Short mmCIF file of C-alpha atoms and ligand atoms in Angstrom, two decimals:
data_model
loop_
_atom_site.label_atom_id
_atom_site.label_comp_id
_atom_site.label_asym_id
_atom_site.label_seq_id
_atom_site.Cartn_x
_atom_site.Cartn_y
_atom_site.Cartn_z
CA UNK Z 13 25.20 12.18 15.88
CA UNK Z 14 25.81 8.98 13.92
CA UNK Z 15 24.74 6.75 16.86
CA UNK Z 16 21.50 8.71 17.46
CA UNK Z 17 18.69 6.72 15.84
CA UNK Z 18 15.79 7.64 13.63
CA UNK Z 19 12.73 6.92 15.78
CA UNK Z 20 9.80 5.17 14.14
CA UNK Z 21 6.63 5.50 16.21
CA UNK Z 22 4.44 2.40 15.80
CA UNK Z 23 5.32 -1.22 15.01
CA UNK Z 24 2.46 -1.78 12.55
CA UNK Z 25 3.27 -3.00 9.02
CA UNK Z 26 4.18 0.50 7.84
CA UNK Z 27 6.49 1.28 10.79
CA UNK Z 28 8.24 -2.11 10.56
CA UNK Z 29 8.78 -1.72 6.80
CA UNK Z 30 10.09 1.82 7.36
CA UNK Z 31 12.57 0.51 9.95
CA UNK Z 32 13.92 -2.10 7.50
CA UNK Z 33 14.18 0.41 4.64
CA UNK Z 34 16.04 2.94 6.81
CA UNK Z 35 18.39 0.28 8.20
CA UNK Z 36 19.19 -0.86 4.65
CA UNK Z 37 20.41 2.68 4.07
CA UNK Z 38 22.73 2.39 7.06
CA UNK Z 39 20.65 4.30 9.61
CA UNK Z 40 20.21 3.03 13.18
CA UNK Z 41 16.49 2.87 13.98
CA UNK Z 42 14.54 2.69 17.23
CA UNK Z 43 10.91 1.55 16.88
CA UNK Z 44 8.67 2.62 19.78
CA UNK Z 45 5.43 0.62 20.11
CA UNK Z 46 2.89 1.34 22.80
CA UNK Z 47 1.48 -2.21 22.96
CA UNK Z 48 3.37 -4.74 25.05
CA UNK Z 49 2.78 -7.41 22.37
CA UNK Z 50 1.81 -7.32 18.66
CA UNK Z 51 -1.75 -6.11 17.84
CA UNK Z 52 -2.26 -9.01 15.43
CA UNK Z 53 -5.81 -8.32 14.21
CA UNK Z 54 -6.50 -9.26 10.58
CA UNK Z 55 -7.23 -6.16 8.56
CA UNK Z 56 -5.64 -5.82 5.09
CA UNK Z 57 -6.00 -8.78 2.74
CA UNK Z 58 -4.92 -7.29 -0.60
CA UNK Z 59 -1.73 -5.66 -1.90
CA UNK Z 60 -0.86 -4.67 -5.48
CA UNK Z 61 2.47 -5.38 -7.14
CA UNK Z 62 3.62 -1.73 -6.97
CA UNK Z 63 3.42 -1.84 -3.17
CA UNK Z 64 5.49 -5.05 -3.19
CA UNK Z 65 8.39 -2.94 -4.48
CA UNK Z 66 8.69 -1.53 -0.92
CA UNK Z 67 8.68 -5.05 0.56
CA UNK Z 68 11.34 -6.07 -1.99
CA UNK Z 69 13.65 -3.22 -0.98
CA UNK Z 70 12.98 -4.10 2.66
CA UNK Z 71 14.24 -7.63 1.85
CA UNK Z 72 11.02 -9.52 2.61
CA UNK Z 73 9.22 -9.99 -0.71
CA UNK Z 74 10.33 -13.65 -1.01
CA UNK Z 75 8.80 -14.38 2.39
CA UNK Z 76 5.66 -12.43 1.42
CA UNK Z 77 5.16 -14.59 -1.69
CA UNK Z 78 5.27 -17.65 0.58
CA UNK Z 79 2.36 -16.41 2.71
CA UNK Z 80 0.22 -14.93 -0.09
CA UNK Z 81 -1.55 -16.11 -3.24
CA UNK Z 82 -2.44 -14.32 -6.48
CA UNK Z 83 -5.78 -12.46 -6.45
CA UNK Z 84 -7.99 -13.98 -9.13
CA UNK Z 85 -10.34 -11.26 -10.28
CA UNK Z 86 -13.59 -9.58 -9.35
CA UNK Z 87 -17.20 -10.69 -9.61
CA UNK Z 88 -20.00 -8.11 -9.26
CA UNK Z 89 -23.24 -9.58 -7.89
CA UNK Z 90 -26.75 -8.27 -7.34
CA UNK Z 91 -28.66 -8.62 -4.08
CA UNK Z 92 -29.74 -12.15 -5.07
CA UNK Z 93 -26.13 -13.26 -5.66
CA UNK Z 94 -26.67 -13.26 -9.44
CA UNK Z 95 -23.52 -12.39 -11.38
CA UNK Z 96 -23.75 -8.96 -13.03
CA UNK Z 97 -20.19 -8.93 -14.38
CA UNK Z 98 -16.99 -10.89 -13.93
CA UNK Z 99 -13.44 -9.67 -14.48
CA UNK Z 100 -10.80 -12.39 -14.45
CA UNK Z 101 -7.22 -11.61 -13.54
CA UNK Z 102 -4.17 -13.41 -14.91
CA UNK Z 103 -2.43 -14.92 -11.86
CA UNK Z 104 0.91 -14.92 -13.69
CA UNK Z 105 3.68 -12.37 -13.28
CA UNK Z 106 2.84 -8.76 -14.14
CA UNK Z 107 5.09 -5.80 -14.99
CA UNK Z 108 7.10 -6.19 -11.78
CA UNK Z 109 7.59 -9.96 -11.91
CA UNK Z 110 4.95 -10.79 -9.30
CA UNK Z 111 1.17 -11.33 -9.54
CA UNK Z 112 -0.51 -7.96 -10.11
CA UNK Z 113 -2.45 -8.39 -6.89
CA UNK Z 114 -1.91 -10.69 -3.92
CA UNK Z 115 -4.17 -11.90 -1.10
CA UNK Z 116 -2.73 -12.42 2.39
CA UNK Z 117 -3.51 -12.42 6.11
CA UNK Z 118 -2.17 -9.19 7.70
CA UNK Z 119 -0.89 -10.88 10.91
CA UNK Z 120 1.23 -13.21 8.71
CA UNK Z 121 2.80 -10.16 7.03
CA UNK Z 122 3.40 -8.48 10.39
CA UNK Z 123 5.03 -11.67 11.75
CA UNK Z 124 7.48 -11.88 8.85
CA UNK Z 125 8.29 -8.16 9.16
CA UNK Z 126 8.97 -8.61 12.89
CA UNK Z 127 11.24 -11.56 12.14
CA UNK Z 128 13.17 -9.49 9.59
CA UNK Z 129 13.45 -6.58 12.04
CA UNK Z 130 14.66 -9.01 14.73
CA UNK Z 131 17.45 -10.15 12.41
CA UNK Z 132 18.49 -6.57 11.53
CA UNK Z 133 21.26 -5.34 13.87
CA UNK Z 134 20.56 -1.67 13.12
CA UNK Z 135 16.93 -1.84 14.35
CA UNK Z 136 15.80 -2.06 17.96
CA UNK Z 137 12.14 -2.33 19.03
CA UNK Z 138 10.83 -1.25 22.42
CA UNK Z 139 7.37 -2.52 23.31
CA UNK Z 140 5.20 -0.89 25.94
CA UNK Z 141 6.71 2.46 24.87
CA UNK Z 142 3.94 4.99 24.23
CA UNK Z 143 5.07 8.28 22.71
CA UNK Z 144 3.36 11.22 24.38
CA UNK Z 145 5.42 14.29 23.41
CA UNK Z 146 7.85 15.70 20.85
CA UNK Z 147 10.10 18.76 20.72
CA UNK Z 148 12.86 19.71 18.30
CA UNK Z 149 15.98 21.71 18.94
CA UNK Z 150 18.88 22.21 16.56
CA UNK Z 151 18.18 19.18 14.38
CA UNK Z 152 17.55 16.80 17.30
CA UNK Z 153 14.03 15.68 18.16
CA UNK Z 154 13.34 14.78 21.78
CA UNK Z 155 10.74 12.02 21.92
CA UNK Z 156 8.82 11.75 25.18
CA UNK Z 157 8.15 8.16 26.31
CA UNK Z 158 6.75 7.86 29.84
CA UNK Z 159 9.06 9.93 32.06
CA UNK Z 160 12.10 9.76 29.77
CA UNK Z 161 13.19 11.61 26.69
CA UNK Z 162 14.73 9.77 23.72
CA UNK Z 163 16.89 11.77 21.27
CA UNK Z 164 16.20 11.18 17.56
CA UNK Z 165 17.75 12.52 14.35
CA UNK Z 166 14.29 12.31 12.81
CA UNK Z 167 10.91 10.81 13.70
CA UNK Z 168 8.55 8.87 11.41
CA UNK Z 169 5.03 8.83 12.82
CA UNK Z 170 3.64 5.44 11.68
CA UNK Z 171 1.26 5.30 14.62
CA UNK Z 172 -1.96 4.53 12.79
CA UNK Z 173 -5.43 6.00 12.48
CA UNK Z 174 -5.50 7.76 15.87
CA UNK Z 175 -1.92 9.01 15.49
CA UNK Z 176 -0.43 10.87 18.46
CA UNK Z 177 2.41 12.17 16.26
CA UNK Z 178 -0.17 13.72 13.91
CA UNK Z 179 -1.75 15.56 16.83
CA UNK Z 180 1.64 16.62 18.21
CA UNK Z 181 2.67 18.29 14.93
CA UNK Z 182 -0.66 20.13 14.75
CA UNK Z 183 -1.96 18.22 11.72
CA UNK Z 184 -5.65 17.43 11.17
CA UNK Z 185 -7.45 14.92 9.04
CA UNK Z 186 -9.51 16.37 6.16
CA UNK Z 187 -12.61 14.44 5.10
CA UNK Z 188 -12.90 13.35 1.47
CA UNK Z 189 -16.28 11.71 1.92
CA UNK Z 190 -18.72 10.27 4.44
CA UNK Z 191 -17.79 7.73 7.12
CA UNK Z 192 -19.12 4.24 6.51
CA UNK Z 193 -19.64 1.49 9.13
CA UNK Z 194 -18.95 -2.14 8.18
CA UNK Z 195 -19.03 -5.54 9.80
CA UNK Z 196 -15.81 -7.45 9.13
CA UNK Z 197 -15.85 -11.23 9.66
CA UNK Z 198 -12.78 -13.44 9.39
CA UNK Z 199 -13.55 -17.06 8.54
CA UNK Z 200 -11.70 -20.35 8.28
CA UNK Z 201 -12.64 -23.71 6.78
CA UNK Z 202 -10.95 -27.05 7.45
CA UNK Z 203 -11.78 -28.16 3.88
CA UNK Z 204 -11.59 -25.71 0.94
CA UNK Z 205 -15.03 -24.11 0.40
CA UNK Z 206 -16.74 -24.59 -3.00
CA UNK Z 207 -16.45 -20.90 -3.84
CA UNK Z 208 -15.37 -18.85 -6.86
CA UNK Z 209 -11.70 -17.97 -6.11
CA UNK Z 210 -11.84 -14.18 -6.69
CA UNK Z 211 -13.38 -11.20 -4.85
CA UNK Z 212 -17.21 -11.12 -4.80
CA UNK Z 213 -18.69 -7.63 -4.53
CA UNK Z 214 -22.41 -7.45 -3.79
CA UNK Z 215 -23.63 -4.26 -5.50
CA UNK Z 216 -26.88 -4.02 -3.54
CA UNK Z 217 -27.43 -0.63 -1.90
CA UNK Z 218 -29.64 -2.34 0.74
CA UNK Z 219 -26.77 -4.58 1.84
CA UNK Z 220 -23.42 -3.89 0.17
CA UNK Z 221 -21.10 -6.77 0.96
CA UNK Z 222 -17.79 -8.36 -0.04
CA UNK Z 223 -16.73 -11.98 0.21
CA UNK Z 224 -13.31 -13.37 -0.73
CA UNK Z 225 -10.99 -16.28 -0.20
CA UNK Z 226 -7.86 -14.82 1.43
CA UNK Z 227 -4.93 -17.25 1.66
CA UNK Z 228 -4.64 -20.83 2.93
CA UNK Z 229 -7.82 -21.76 4.79
CA UNK Z 230 -8.89 -18.16 5.44
CA UNK Z 231 -11.85 -16.24 4.00
CA UNK Z 232 -13.17 -12.71 4.60
CA UNK Z 233 -16.74 -11.37 4.60
CA UNK Z 234 -17.58 -7.67 5.00
CA UNK Z 235 -21.01 -6.04 5.00
CA UNK Z 236 -22.08 -2.40 5.28
CA UNK Z 237 -24.09 -1.69 8.43
CA UNK Z 238 -27.18 0.50 8.30
CA UNK Z 239 -27.41 3.46 10.72
CA UNK Z 240 -28.08 2.11 14.22
CA UNK Z 241 -27.43 -1.51 13.17
CA UNK Z 242 -24.74 -3.57 14.93
CA UNK Z 243 -22.84 -6.68 13.87
CA UNK Z 244 -24.99 -8.73 16.29
CA UNK Z 245 -28.12 -7.81 14.28
CA UNK Z 246 -26.88 -9.67 11.18
CA UNK Z 247 -27.63 -13.36 10.51
CA UNK Z 248 -24.15 -14.22 9.29
CA UNK Z 249 -24.92 -17.80 8.24
CA UNK Z 250 -27.69 -16.58 5.89
CA UNK Z 251 -25.46 -13.88 4.43
CA UNK Z 252 -22.61 -16.33 3.79
CA UNK Z 253 -24.70 -19.15 2.26
CA UNK Z 254 -25.06 -17.60 -1.26
CA UNK Z 255 -21.26 -17.62 -1.65
CA UNK Z 256 -20.99 -21.30 -0.68
CA UNK Z 257 -19.45 -20.31 2.66
CA UNK Z 258 -22.35 -21.16 4.98
CA UNK Z 259 -20.33 -23.81 6.83
CA UNK Z 260 -17.20 -21.69 7.41
CA UNK Z 261 -16.04 -21.20 11.00
CA UNK Z 262 -16.32 -17.56 12.08
CA UNK Z 263 -13.09 -16.77 13.94
CA UNK Z 264 -13.57 -13.07 14.49
CA UNK Z 265 -16.24 -10.42 14.01
CA UNK Z 266 -15.46 -6.71 14.27
CA UNK Z 267 -17.10 -3.41 13.37
CA UNK Z 268 -14.99 -0.79 11.58
CA UNK Z 269 -15.82 2.77 10.67
CA UNK Z 270 -14.01 3.64 7.46
CA UNK Z 271 -13.26 7.35 7.05
CA UNK Z 272 -11.96 8.72 3.74
CA UNK Z 273 -9.41 11.19 5.12
CA UNK Z 274 -5.99 12.68 4.35
CA UNK Z 275 -3.91 14.75 6.81
CA UNK Z 276 -3.43 18.43 6.00
CA UNK Z 277 0.18 18.46 7.22
CA UNK Z 278 2.67 15.58 6.87
CA UNK Z 279 5.80 17.18 8.28
CA UNK Z 280 7.03 19.54 10.96
CA UNK Z 281 10.81 19.89 10.82
CA UNK Z 282 12.33 16.45 11.22
CA UNK Z 283 9.01 14.80 12.17
CA UNK Z 284 7.10 13.15 9.30
CA UNK Z 285 3.90 11.11 8.99
CA UNK Z 286 3.33 7.89 7.02
CA UNK Z 287 0.69 5.16 6.71
CA UNK Z 288 -2.71 5.39 8.41
CA UNK Z 289 -1.36 8.32 10.45
CA UNK Z 290 -1.44 10.33 7.19
CA UNK Z 291 -4.44 8.86 5.35
CA UNK Z 292 -7.43 6.55 5.76
CA UNK Z 293 -9.45 5.00 2.97
CA UNK Z 294 -12.68 3.01 2.49
CA UNK Z 295 -12.30 -0.72 1.77
CA UNK Z 296 -13.02 -0.59 -1.98
CA UNK Z 297 -9.86 -1.13 -4.11
CA UNK Z 298 -7.88 -2.27 -1.00
CA UNK Z 299 -5.31 0.53 -0.89
CA UNK Z 300 -4.84 1.54 2.78
CA UNK Z 301 -1.71 -0.43 3.52
CA UNK Z 302 -0.45 -0.10 -0.06
CA UNK Z 303 -0.45 3.67 0.34
CA UNK Z 304 1.49 3.40 3.60
CA UNK Z 305 4.12 1.13 2.07
CA UNK Z 306 4.57 3.61 -0.78
CA UNK Z 307 4.95 6.45 1.76
CA UNK Z 308 7.86 4.81 3.54
CA UNK Z 309 9.47 3.51 0.35
CA UNK Z 310 9.54 7.06 -0.97
CA UNK Z 311 10.56 8.81 2.23
CA UNK Z 312 13.31 6.42 3.43
CA UNK Z 313 15.88 7.41 0.80
CA UNK Z 314 15.04 11.10 1.21
CA UNK Z 315 15.58 10.92 4.96
CA UNK Z 316 18.85 9.00 4.47
CA UNK Z 317 20.07 11.59 1.95
CA UNK Z 318 19.29 14.50 4.31
CA UNK Z 319 20.76 12.85 7.39
CA UNK Z 320 23.99 11.93 5.56
CA UNK Z 321 24.36 15.55 4.42
CA UNK Z 322 24.05 14.58 0.72
CA UNK Z 323 20.83 16.55 0.32
CA UNK Z 324 19.36 19.69 1.81
CA UNK Z 325 16.66 19.63 4.45
CA UNK Z 326 14.20 20.97 1.84
CA UNK Z 327 14.18 17.51 0.19
CA UNK Z 328 11.82 16.52 3.00
CA UNK Z 329 9.27 19.06 1.72
CA UNK Z 330 8.69 16.74 -1.23
CA UNK Z 331 7.26 14.05 1.10
CA UNK Z 332 3.86 15.69 1.51
CA UNK Z 333 4.02 17.38 -1.91
CA UNK Z 334 4.36 13.96 -3.61
CA UNK Z 335 2.50 11.61 -1.31
CA UNK Z 336 -0.58 13.66 -0.33
CA UNK Z 337 -1.95 14.14 -3.90
CA UNK Z 338 -1.32 10.45 -4.63
CA UNK Z 339 -3.12 9.42 -1.44
CA UNK Z 340 -6.01 11.82 -2.17
CA UNK Z 341 -6.36 10.41 -5.70
CA UNK Z 342 -6.63 6.83 -4.44
CA UNK Z 343 -8.92 7.66 -1.50
CA UNK Z 344 -11.22 9.55 -3.91
CA UNK Z 345 -11.11 6.62 -6.33
CA UNK Z 346 -12.09 4.26 -3.49
CA UNK Z 347 -15.02 6.55 -2.58
CA UNK Z 348 -16.09 6.73 -6.24
CA UNK Z 349 -15.80 2.97 -6.87
CA UNK Z 350 -17.76 2.36 -3.66
CA UNK Z 351 -20.54 4.73 -4.76
CA UNK Z 352 -20.69 3.27 -8.28
CA UNK Z 353 -20.80 -0.30 -7.02
CA UNK Z 354 -23.02 0.04 -3.98
CA UNK Z 355 -24.51 3.55 -3.81
CA UNK Z 356 -27.96 4.93 -4.60
CA UNK Z 357 -31.34 3.28 -4.14
CA UNK Z 358 -33.45 0.78 -6.07
CA UNK Z 359 -33.41 2.77 -9.31
CA UNK Z 360 -29.61 3.09 -9.12
CA UNK Z 361 -29.40 -0.69 -8.70
CA UNK Z 362 -31.54 -1.16 -11.83
CA UNK Z 363 -29.35 1.24 -13.82
CA UNK Z 364 -26.25 -0.57 -12.53
CA UNK Z 365 -27.66 -3.91 -13.66
CA UNK Z 366 -28.38 -2.54 -17.14
CA UNK Z 367 -24.96 -0.86 -17.47
CA UNK Z 368 -23.05 -3.89 -16.22
CA UNK Z 369 -24.77 -6.34 -18.59
CA UNK Z 370 -22.00 -7.40 -20.96
CA UNK Z 371 -19.54 -4.76 -19.75
CA UNK Z 372 -17.05 -7.45 -18.71
CA UNK Z 373 -16.69 -8.38 -22.37
CA UNK Z 374 -15.46 -4.87 -23.25
CA UNK Z 375 -11.65 -5.25 -23.17
CA UNK Z 376 -10.96 -1.65 -22.04
CA UNK Z 377 -13.34 -1.96 -19.07
CA UNK Z 378 -11.95 -5.36 -18.09
CA UNK Z 379 -8.40 -3.99 -18.29
CA UNK Z 380 -9.33 -0.97 -16.12
CA UNK Z 381 -11.08 -3.16 -13.52
CA UNK Z 382 -7.99 -5.31 -12.98
CA UNK Z 383 -5.16 -2.82 -13.64
CA UNK Z 384 -2.84 -2.62 -10.61
CA UNK Z 385 -1.10 0.60 -11.67
CA UNK Z 386 -1.74 3.64 -9.48
CA UNK Z 387 -1.67 7.27 -10.71
CA UNK Z 388 1.77 8.75 -11.45
CA UNK Z 389 3.25 11.22 -8.98
CA UNK Z 390 2.54 14.82 -9.87
CA UNK Z 391 5.12 17.18 -11.37
CA UNK Z 392 7.55 18.62 -8.77
CA UNK Z 393 11.27 19.07 -8.04
CA UNK Z 394 11.78 15.27 -8.30
CA UNK Z 395 9.29 14.55 -11.09
CA UNK Z 396 9.97 16.39 -14.33
CA UNK Z 397 6.88 15.71 -16.40
CA UNK Z 398 7.92 17.64 -19.48
CA UNK Z 399 8.21 16.59 -23.11
CA UNK Z 400 6.27 13.69 -24.63
CA UNK Z 401 8.28 10.95 -22.93
CA UNK Z 402 8.33 12.86 -19.63
CA UNK Z 403 4.56 13.30 -19.60
CA UNK Z 404 4.09 9.58 -20.23
CA UNK Z 405 6.71 8.11 -17.90
CA UNK Z 406 7.84 10.60 -15.23
CA UNK Z 407 6.19 9.88 -11.87
CA UNK Z 408 5.50 6.21 -12.76
CA UNK Z 409 7.33 3.18 -11.43
CA UNK Z 410 10.06 1.50 -13.51
CA UNK Z 411 9.00 -2.10 -14.31
CA UNK Z 412 11.02 -4.59 -12.27
CA UNK Z 413 11.86 -6.47 -15.46
CA UNK Z 414 14.34 -9.32 -15.79
CA UNK Z 415 17.61 -8.35 -17.48
CA UNK Z 416 20.72 -10.26 -18.48
CA UNK Z 417 24.08 -9.02 -17.18
CA UNK Z 418 27.37 -10.89 -17.71
CA UNK Z 419 25.46 -14.04 -18.66
CA UNK Z 420 23.31 -13.88 -15.53
CA UNK Z 421 19.56 -13.10 -15.31
CA UNK Z 422 18.26 -10.83 -12.50
CA UNK Z 423 15.67 -8.10 -11.80
CA UNK Z 424 16.77 -4.70 -13.13
CA UNK Z 425 16.61 -3.33 -9.55
CA UNK Z 426 19.67 -5.40 -8.65
CA UNK Z 427 21.67 -3.75 -11.40
CA UNK Z 428 20.53 -0.23 -10.56
CA UNK Z 429 21.75 -0.44 -6.94
CA UNK Z 430 20.24 1.65 -4.16
CA UNK Z 431 20.88 5.16 -5.50
CA UNK Z 432 19.80 7.24 -8.48
CA UNK Z 433 20.50 5.76 -11.91
CA UNK Z 434 19.80 6.22 -15.60
CA UNK Z 435 18.69 3.74 -18.19
CA UNK Z 436 19.22 4.44 -21.91
CA UNK Z 437 18.84 2.80 -25.26
CA UNK Z 438 22.11 2.35 -27.14
CA UNK Z 439 23.31 0.59 -30.28
CA UNK Z 440 24.33 -2.39 -28.11
CA UNK Z 441 21.00 -2.66 -26.26
CA UNK Z 442 20.14 -1.03 -22.93
CA UNK Z 443 22.77 0.70 -20.83
CA UNK Z 444 22.46 1.58 -17.16
CA UNK Z 445 24.58 4.13 -15.30
CA UNK Z 446 24.47 3.28 -11.60
CA UNK Z 447 26.90 3.65 -8.68
CA UNK Z 448 29.40 5.31 -11.06
CA UNK Z 449 29.42 2.26 -13.39
CA UNK Z 450 28.26 1.75 -16.98
CA UNK Z 451 26.47 -1.59 -17.34
CA UNK Z 452 25.24 -3.08 -20.62
CA UNK Z 453 21.95 -4.94 -20.11
CA UNK Z 454 20.21 -7.57 -22.16
CA UNK Z 455 16.47 -6.81 -22.10
CA UNK Z 456 15.75 -10.55 -22.09
CA UNK Z 457 11.94 -10.44 -22.26
CA UNK Z 458 11.72 -7.12 -24.13
CA UNK Z 459 9.67 -5.62 -21.27
CA UNK Z 460 11.84 -2.53 -20.76
CA UNK Z 461 12.14 -1.72 -24.49
CA UNK Z 462 8.37 -1.95 -24.89
CA UNK Z 463 7.78 0.16 -21.79
CA UNK Z 464 10.32 2.81 -22.90
CA UNK Z 465 8.47 3.17 -26.22
CA UNK Z 466 9.92 6.19 -28.00
CA UNK Z 467 11.84 7.37 -24.89
CA UNK Z 468 15.63 7.24 -25.15
CA UNK Z 469 16.74 7.80 -21.54
CA UNK Z 470 15.00 7.69 -18.17
CA UNK Z 471 16.40 8.99 -14.87
CA UNK Z 472 15.39 6.61 -12.08
CA UNK Z 473 15.12 7.70 -8.43
CA UNK Z 474 16.26 5.42 -5.58
CA UNK Z 475 12.60 4.39 -5.07
CA UNK Z 476 12.47 3.35 -8.79
CA UNK Z 477 10.12 6.19 -9.68
CA UNK Z 478 10.99 7.85 -12.96
CA UNK Z 479 12.27 11.36 -12.38
CA UNK Z 480 12.51 12.39 -16.04
CA UNK Z 481 12.36 10.85 -19.49
CA UNK Z 482 13.55 12.09 -22.87
C1 FAD T 111 -11.14 -4.39 7.88
C2 FAD T 111 -9.99 -3.73 7.18
C3 FAD T 111 -9.62 -4.20 5.92
C4 FAD T 111 -8.54 -3.63 5.26
N1 FAD T 111 -8.18 -4.12 4.03
C5 FAD T 111 -7.12 -3.59 3.38
C6 FAD T 111 -6.65 -4.16 2.15
O1 FAD T 111 -7.19 -5.15 1.65
N2 FAD T 111 -5.56 -3.61 1.57
C7 FAD T 111 -4.89 -2.55 2.13
O2 FAD T 111 -3.90 -2.08 1.54
N3 FAD T 111 -5.29 -2.02 3.30
C8 FAD T 111 -6.37 -2.51 3.95
N4 FAD T 111 -6.75 -2.01 5.16
C9 FAD T 111 -5.96 -0.93 5.78
C10 FAD T 111 -4.71 -1.46 6.48
O3 FAD T 111 -5.02 -2.50 7.38
C11 FAD T 111 -4.05 -0.30 7.20
O4 FAD T 111 -3.84 0.73 6.24
C12 FAD T 111 -2.71 -0.69 7.81
O5 FAD T 111 -2.86 -1.66 8.80
C13 FAD T 111 -2.06 0.56 8.44
O6 FAD T 111 -0.81 0.22 8.92
P1 FAD T 111 -0.02 1.27 9.84
O7 FAD T 111 1.27 0.58 10.16
O8 FAD T 111 0.00 2.60 9.19
O9 FAD T 111 -0.92 1.43 11.14
P2 FAD T 111 -1.30 0.34 12.28
O10 FAD T 111 -1.29 -1.04 11.72
O11 FAD T 111 -2.54 0.85 12.88
O12 FAD T 111 -0.09 0.45 13.28
C14 FAD T 111 0.09 1.57 14.11
C15 FAD T 111 0.91 1.13 15.32
O13 FAD T 111 1.25 2.29 16.08
C16 FAD T 111 1.09 2.01 17.46
N5 FAD T 111 0.91 3.28 18.17
C17 FAD T 111 -0.17 4.10 18.12
N6 FAD T 111 0.05 5.20 18.87
C18 FAD T 111 1.27 5.07 19.43
C19 FAD T 111 2.05 5.88 20.31
N7 FAD T 111 1.60 7.04 20.75
N8 FAD T 111 3.27 5.43 20.69
C20 FAD T 111 3.75 4.24 20.23
N9 FAD T 111 3.04 3.43 19.39
C21 FAD T 111 1.83 3.84 18.99
C22 FAD T 111 -0.11 1.09 17.50
O14 FAD T 111 -0.17 0.34 18.68
C23 FAD T 111 0.12 0.23 16.26
O15 FAD T 111 0.89 -0.92 16.55
C24 FAD T 111 -7.85 -2.55 5.85
C25 FAD T 111 -8.23 -2.06 7.09
C26 FAD T 111 -9.29 -2.64 7.76
C27 FAD T 111 -9.69 -2.11 9.10
#
């Protein structure tokens, strides 16, 4: 069985990251992609620093930092482009050592993931390979591709919004809100445009819109379409002018229907869903891809543990149990933020204007508006949220703080290795138990001690999520 691969269906960003994460755990992987060449359309432009943890474990975060730039805050505007509130964001390193939020061009991310996959001997990609059927017998999944059948030890369905794998395992999407149609325009400018460098959100129910510099010479404009309206009906130049982007070159215009949805079933035997195959979210708070990267970061070690015989098959039950509530929480938050910023009619817009006046000067509101932390995972077999420390820390992500070890400075992840570990306070500082070794750490910047607070010991899972804290 050791030569039989895990099959990843779909070579989008989630499938490619999954392939790298599985290969780093020693598993051979076959990626099956129906398109003959990469899709390459720009979609996601924002990722938070928690999601970068998955890219770090996949070995590509250094390359990602080269193609991205720090996100620089949020400006809320009324329908006349007057600023209602402005929330700046510190572009410096956050809790995980990277900017709290980064802007990037999705095809650049996909290109660097493909390059990393190409350099990984354990991963093979087949293009022009559309998966049409699945059956499982005795721990082996037969994956139907054209007129052949490919054996797999497990299958990860990362095949996007219209997922075939989702249909084949009998799962359905459940709506968490109304569908919303948007125009999405990708822009470029030979000279930098005279624009504010953060995200502009137009909070006008008559024409909700978003404008933002992305990375390099790229910019993005999105506008909600009214029922029956098409992208061709909009005078783009007029809509872009208030942001100072009237002379940008429009390189692509598309219409997208955003559906807030989460699948009702994420697993059937050894077949699991991840990414857009499992959830879809509206554009507000920019979490679609981030959710998918978290899915595969959290499922890769579980799959490796089951396939190596270290863990029982039932470990895979925790995939949906942990990921679905997290996805639902963020999709609902996106729906709520969208309604608060752009919903209602004229009177709602007036109330919004009154409420937002001066709100950006309230520190708690400003902190909430720019906080990149996502909700902790719920209590379950791998998240023991008991006791004071457990309720505060279990289910959250360990900061990727810098530590000193043997006179050398490195991120704590490097010390903890790729398995489970513990981190404790001791008389001599912090002590990690990882890979059967006891390692004394110097908490050089004091980040870990501050984060631990009154907790004495935390148990850290392979995906750096805190399992328990005392
Ligand atoms: C306009 C827009 C803006 C967005 N902005 C953000 C943002 O700022 N931040 C964010 O986090 N997210 C954002 N998103 C969401 C993000 O782009 C998606 O969540 C992400 O691309 C999903 O990646 P994926 O790998 O799951 O799916 P996809 O990228 O859709 O990849 C799925 C792959 O599977 C292949 N496939 C499908 N069926 C089969 C089959 N039967 N056999 C073989 N292969 C198959 C497809 O060809 C495709 O290559 C945005 C989305 C849009 C549309």
